[in-house]
Coordinates of C-alpha atoms in Angstrom, one line a residue:
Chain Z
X16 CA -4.3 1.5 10.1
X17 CA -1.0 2.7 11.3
X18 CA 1.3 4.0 9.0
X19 CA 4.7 3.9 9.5
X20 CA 7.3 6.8 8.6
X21 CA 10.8 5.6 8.7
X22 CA 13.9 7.2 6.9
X23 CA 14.8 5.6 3.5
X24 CA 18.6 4.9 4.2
X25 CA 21.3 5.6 7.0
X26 CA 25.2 5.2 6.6
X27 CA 27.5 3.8 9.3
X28 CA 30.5 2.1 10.2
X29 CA 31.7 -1.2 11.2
X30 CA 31.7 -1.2 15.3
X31 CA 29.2 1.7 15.6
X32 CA 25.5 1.8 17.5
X33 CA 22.8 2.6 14.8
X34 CA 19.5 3.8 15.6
X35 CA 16.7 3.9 13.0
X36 CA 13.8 5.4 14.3
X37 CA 9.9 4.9 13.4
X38 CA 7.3 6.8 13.6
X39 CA 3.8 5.7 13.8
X40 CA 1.4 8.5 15.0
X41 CA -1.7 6.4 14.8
X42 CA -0.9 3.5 16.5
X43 CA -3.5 1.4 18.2
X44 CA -4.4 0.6 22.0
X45 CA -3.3 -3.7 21.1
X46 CA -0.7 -2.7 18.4
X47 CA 2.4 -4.2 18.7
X48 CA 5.5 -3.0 17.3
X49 CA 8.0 -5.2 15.4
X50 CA 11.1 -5.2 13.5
X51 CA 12.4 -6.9 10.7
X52 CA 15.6 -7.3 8.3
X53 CA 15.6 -8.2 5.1
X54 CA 18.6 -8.9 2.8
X55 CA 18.4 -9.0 -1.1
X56 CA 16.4 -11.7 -2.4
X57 CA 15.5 -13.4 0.7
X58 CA 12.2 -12.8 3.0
X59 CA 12.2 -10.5 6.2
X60 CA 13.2 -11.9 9.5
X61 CA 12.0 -10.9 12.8
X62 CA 14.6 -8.9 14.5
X63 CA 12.6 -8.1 18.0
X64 CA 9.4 -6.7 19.1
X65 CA 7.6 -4.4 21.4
X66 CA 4.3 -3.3 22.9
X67 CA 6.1 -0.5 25.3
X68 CA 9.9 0.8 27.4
X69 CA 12.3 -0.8 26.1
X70 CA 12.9 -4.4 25.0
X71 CA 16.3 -6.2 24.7
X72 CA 17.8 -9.1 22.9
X73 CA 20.8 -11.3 21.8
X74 CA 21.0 -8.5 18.5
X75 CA 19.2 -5.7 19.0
X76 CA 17.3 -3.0 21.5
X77 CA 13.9 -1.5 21.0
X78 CA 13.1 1.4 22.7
X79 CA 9.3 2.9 22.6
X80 CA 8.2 5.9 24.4
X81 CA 5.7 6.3 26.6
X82 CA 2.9 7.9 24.1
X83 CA 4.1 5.1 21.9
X84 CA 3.8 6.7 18.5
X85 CA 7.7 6.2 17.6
X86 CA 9.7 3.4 18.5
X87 CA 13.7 2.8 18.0
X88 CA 15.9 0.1 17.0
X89 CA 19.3 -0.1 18.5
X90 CA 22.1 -2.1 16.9
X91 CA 25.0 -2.5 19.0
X92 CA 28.5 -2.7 16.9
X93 CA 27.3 -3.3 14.3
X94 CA 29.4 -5.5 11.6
X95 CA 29.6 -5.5 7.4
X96 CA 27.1 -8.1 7.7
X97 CA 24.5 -5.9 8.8
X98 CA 23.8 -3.9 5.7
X99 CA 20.5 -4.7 5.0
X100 CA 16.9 -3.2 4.7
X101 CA 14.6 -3.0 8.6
X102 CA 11.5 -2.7 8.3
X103 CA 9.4 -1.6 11.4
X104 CA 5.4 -3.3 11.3
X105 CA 2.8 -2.2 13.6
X106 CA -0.3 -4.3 14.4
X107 CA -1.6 -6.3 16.8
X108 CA -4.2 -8.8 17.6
X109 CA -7.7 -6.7 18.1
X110 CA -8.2 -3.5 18.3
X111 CA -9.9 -0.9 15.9
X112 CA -6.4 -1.9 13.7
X113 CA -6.4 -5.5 13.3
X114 CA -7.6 -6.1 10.1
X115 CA -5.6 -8.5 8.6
X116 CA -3.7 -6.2 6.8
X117 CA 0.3 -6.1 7.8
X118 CA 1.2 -3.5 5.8
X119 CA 5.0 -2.9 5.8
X120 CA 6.1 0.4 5.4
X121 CA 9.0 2.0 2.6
X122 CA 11.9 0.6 5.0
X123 CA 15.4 2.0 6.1
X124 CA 18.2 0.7 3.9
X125 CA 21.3 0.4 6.4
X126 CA 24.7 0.3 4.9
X127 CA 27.2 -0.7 6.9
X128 CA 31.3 0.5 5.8
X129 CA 34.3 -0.6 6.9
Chain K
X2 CA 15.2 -22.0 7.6
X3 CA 11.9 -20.1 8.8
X4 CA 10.0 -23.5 8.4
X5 CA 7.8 -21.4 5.3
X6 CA 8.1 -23.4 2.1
X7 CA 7.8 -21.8 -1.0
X8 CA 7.4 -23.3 -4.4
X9 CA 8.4 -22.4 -7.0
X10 CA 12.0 -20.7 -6.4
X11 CA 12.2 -19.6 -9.9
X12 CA 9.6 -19.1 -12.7
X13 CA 9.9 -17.6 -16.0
X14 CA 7.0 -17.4 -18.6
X15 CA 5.6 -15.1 -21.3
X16 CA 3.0 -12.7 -20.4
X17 CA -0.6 -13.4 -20.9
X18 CA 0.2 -16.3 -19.5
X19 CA -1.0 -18.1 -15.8
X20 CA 0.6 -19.0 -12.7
X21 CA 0.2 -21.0 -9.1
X22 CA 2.5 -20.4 -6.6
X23 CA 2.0 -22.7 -3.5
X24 CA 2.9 -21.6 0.0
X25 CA 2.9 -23.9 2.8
X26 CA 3.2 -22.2 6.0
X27 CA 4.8 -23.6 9.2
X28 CA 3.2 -26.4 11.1
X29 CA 0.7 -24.8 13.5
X30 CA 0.6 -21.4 12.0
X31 CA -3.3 -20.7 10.2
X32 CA -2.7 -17.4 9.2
X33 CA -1.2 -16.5 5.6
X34 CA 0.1 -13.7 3.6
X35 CA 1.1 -13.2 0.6
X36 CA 3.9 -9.8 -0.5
X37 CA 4.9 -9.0 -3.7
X38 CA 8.4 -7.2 -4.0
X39 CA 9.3 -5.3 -7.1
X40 CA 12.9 -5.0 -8.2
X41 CA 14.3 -2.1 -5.3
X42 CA 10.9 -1.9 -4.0
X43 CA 8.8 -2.7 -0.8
X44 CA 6.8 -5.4 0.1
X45 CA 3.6 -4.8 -0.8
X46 CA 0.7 -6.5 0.9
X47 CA -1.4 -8.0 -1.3
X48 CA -3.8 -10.9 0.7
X49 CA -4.0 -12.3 4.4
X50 CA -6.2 -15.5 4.4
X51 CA -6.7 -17.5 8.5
X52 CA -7.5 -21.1 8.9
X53 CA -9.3 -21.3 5.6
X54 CA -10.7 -18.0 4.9
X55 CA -10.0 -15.1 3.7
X56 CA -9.2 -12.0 6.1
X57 CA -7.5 -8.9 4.1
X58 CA -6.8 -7.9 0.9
X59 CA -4.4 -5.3 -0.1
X60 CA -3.6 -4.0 -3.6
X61 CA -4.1 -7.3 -5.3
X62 CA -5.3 -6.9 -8.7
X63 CA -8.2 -8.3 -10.5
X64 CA -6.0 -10.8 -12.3
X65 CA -4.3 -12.2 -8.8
X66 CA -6.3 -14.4 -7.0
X67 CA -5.3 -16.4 -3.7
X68 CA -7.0 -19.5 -1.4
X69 CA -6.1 -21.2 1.4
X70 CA -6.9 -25.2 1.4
X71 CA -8.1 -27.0 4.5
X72 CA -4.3 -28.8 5.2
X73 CA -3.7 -24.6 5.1
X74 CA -1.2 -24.5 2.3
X75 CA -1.8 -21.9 0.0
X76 CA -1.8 -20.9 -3.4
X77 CA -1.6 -17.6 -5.2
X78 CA -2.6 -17.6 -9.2
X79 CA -1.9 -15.0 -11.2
X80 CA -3.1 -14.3 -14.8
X81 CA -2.8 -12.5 -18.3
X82 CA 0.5 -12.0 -17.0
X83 CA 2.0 -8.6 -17.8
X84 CA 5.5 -7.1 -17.6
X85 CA 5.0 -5.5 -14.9
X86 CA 4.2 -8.7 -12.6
X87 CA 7.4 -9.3 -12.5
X88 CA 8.8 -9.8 -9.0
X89 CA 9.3 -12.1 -5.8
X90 CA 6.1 -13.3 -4.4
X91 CA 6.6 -13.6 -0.8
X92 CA 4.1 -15.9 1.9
X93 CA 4.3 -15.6 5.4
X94 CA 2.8 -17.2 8.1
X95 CA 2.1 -16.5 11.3
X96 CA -0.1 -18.6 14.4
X97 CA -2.6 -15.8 14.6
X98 CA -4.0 -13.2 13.1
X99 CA -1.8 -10.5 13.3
X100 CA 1.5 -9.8 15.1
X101 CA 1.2 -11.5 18.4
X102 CA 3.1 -10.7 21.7
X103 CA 4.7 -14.6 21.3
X104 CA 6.1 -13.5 17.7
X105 CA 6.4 -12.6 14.4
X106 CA 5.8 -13.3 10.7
X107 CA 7.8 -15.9 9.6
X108 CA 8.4 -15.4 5.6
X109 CA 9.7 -18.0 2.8
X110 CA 12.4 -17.4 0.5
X111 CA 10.2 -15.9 -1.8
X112 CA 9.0 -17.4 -5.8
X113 CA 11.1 -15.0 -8.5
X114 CA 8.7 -14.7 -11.7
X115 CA 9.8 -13.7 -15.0
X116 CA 7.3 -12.3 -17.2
X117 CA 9.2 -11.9 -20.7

């Protein structure tokens, strides 16, 4: 399985770029890698996801290097409202990793200061 | 609204006690998992059941058991409830298997039990 390394919290300010960075050393020929946010008391939602390069959308950039064992989301400007935890999840369908198990990993808490 | 439905929001009991949660997953989806989330903790994979059967387990202990039903709801039971069980149950769903290249997990709001 690939296990995730990311760092526990970061600090930023309101109209800043963040980037929170994975690593996943292990990672799988059909893993996919995918992002999530998670504010207190509710469930993770998908943020974006990536198998390689880079990968862009209405909230957020994911940038995976070619040997694919770390991968980086980008928050443009980010806002008050974006202090939560991310959570990157690597798996896939198939593959020697696919086995059910979505393990998420420890999580980057993000706060976000005027 | 991640079209996940969780029930219940809010549970509080006494421990030794037993409990169903029921997860019903989004129209179409046949995989689900279930997370438990301690107070200022991770989620923490506990069971991953597709289209009826049982896929993955994670650290679910003896006492927790899970099924999926044919209509693909889910429940999760937990027993001899202890202090420590204490947390938000989360279910997920998701079309396939694992994380596909259409998507993602989609997760429910969670079930909050109380063991006191």
């Amino acid at each position: 399985l690939a296990k995730t390394t990311q760092p526990i919290s970061m600090d930023s300010y309101e109209g800043q770029e963040v980037n929170i960075t994975c690593s996943h050393n292990n990672i799988a020929t059909n893993d996919y890698i995918t992002w999530y946010q998670q504010f207190p008391s509710q469930g993770p939602r998908f943020i974006i996801q990536g198998y390689k390069t880079k990968v862009t959308n209405e909230v957020a950039s994911l940038f995976i290097p070619a040997d694919r064992k770390s991968s980086t989301l980008s928050l443009p400007r980010v806002s008050l409202s974006d202090t939560a935890v991310y959570y990157c999840l690597v798996g896939g369908l198939g593959g020697s990793s696919n086995t059910g198990k979505l393990i998420f990993g420890q999580g980057t808490t993000l706060q976000v200061k005027p | 609204d991640s079209g996940v439905t969780q029930t219940p929001k809010h549970l509080i009991t006494a421990t030794g006690q037993r409990v169903t949660l029921r997860c019903s997953p989004r129209s179409g989806d046949l995989s689900v998992y279930w997370y438990q989330q301690s107070l200022d903790q991770g989620l923490q994979f506990l069971i991953h059941y597709y289209n009826g059967e049982e896929r993955a387990k994670g650290n679910i202990l003896e006492r927790f058991s899970a099924q999926q039903f044919p209509d693909l709801h889910s429940e999760l039971n937990l027993s001899s409830l202890e202090l420590g069980d204490s947390a938000l149950y989360f279910c997920a769903s998701s079309v396939g298997m694992g994380v596909t290249n259409t998507g993602e997990l989609f997760f429910g709001e969670g079930s909050r039990l109380t063991v006191l």
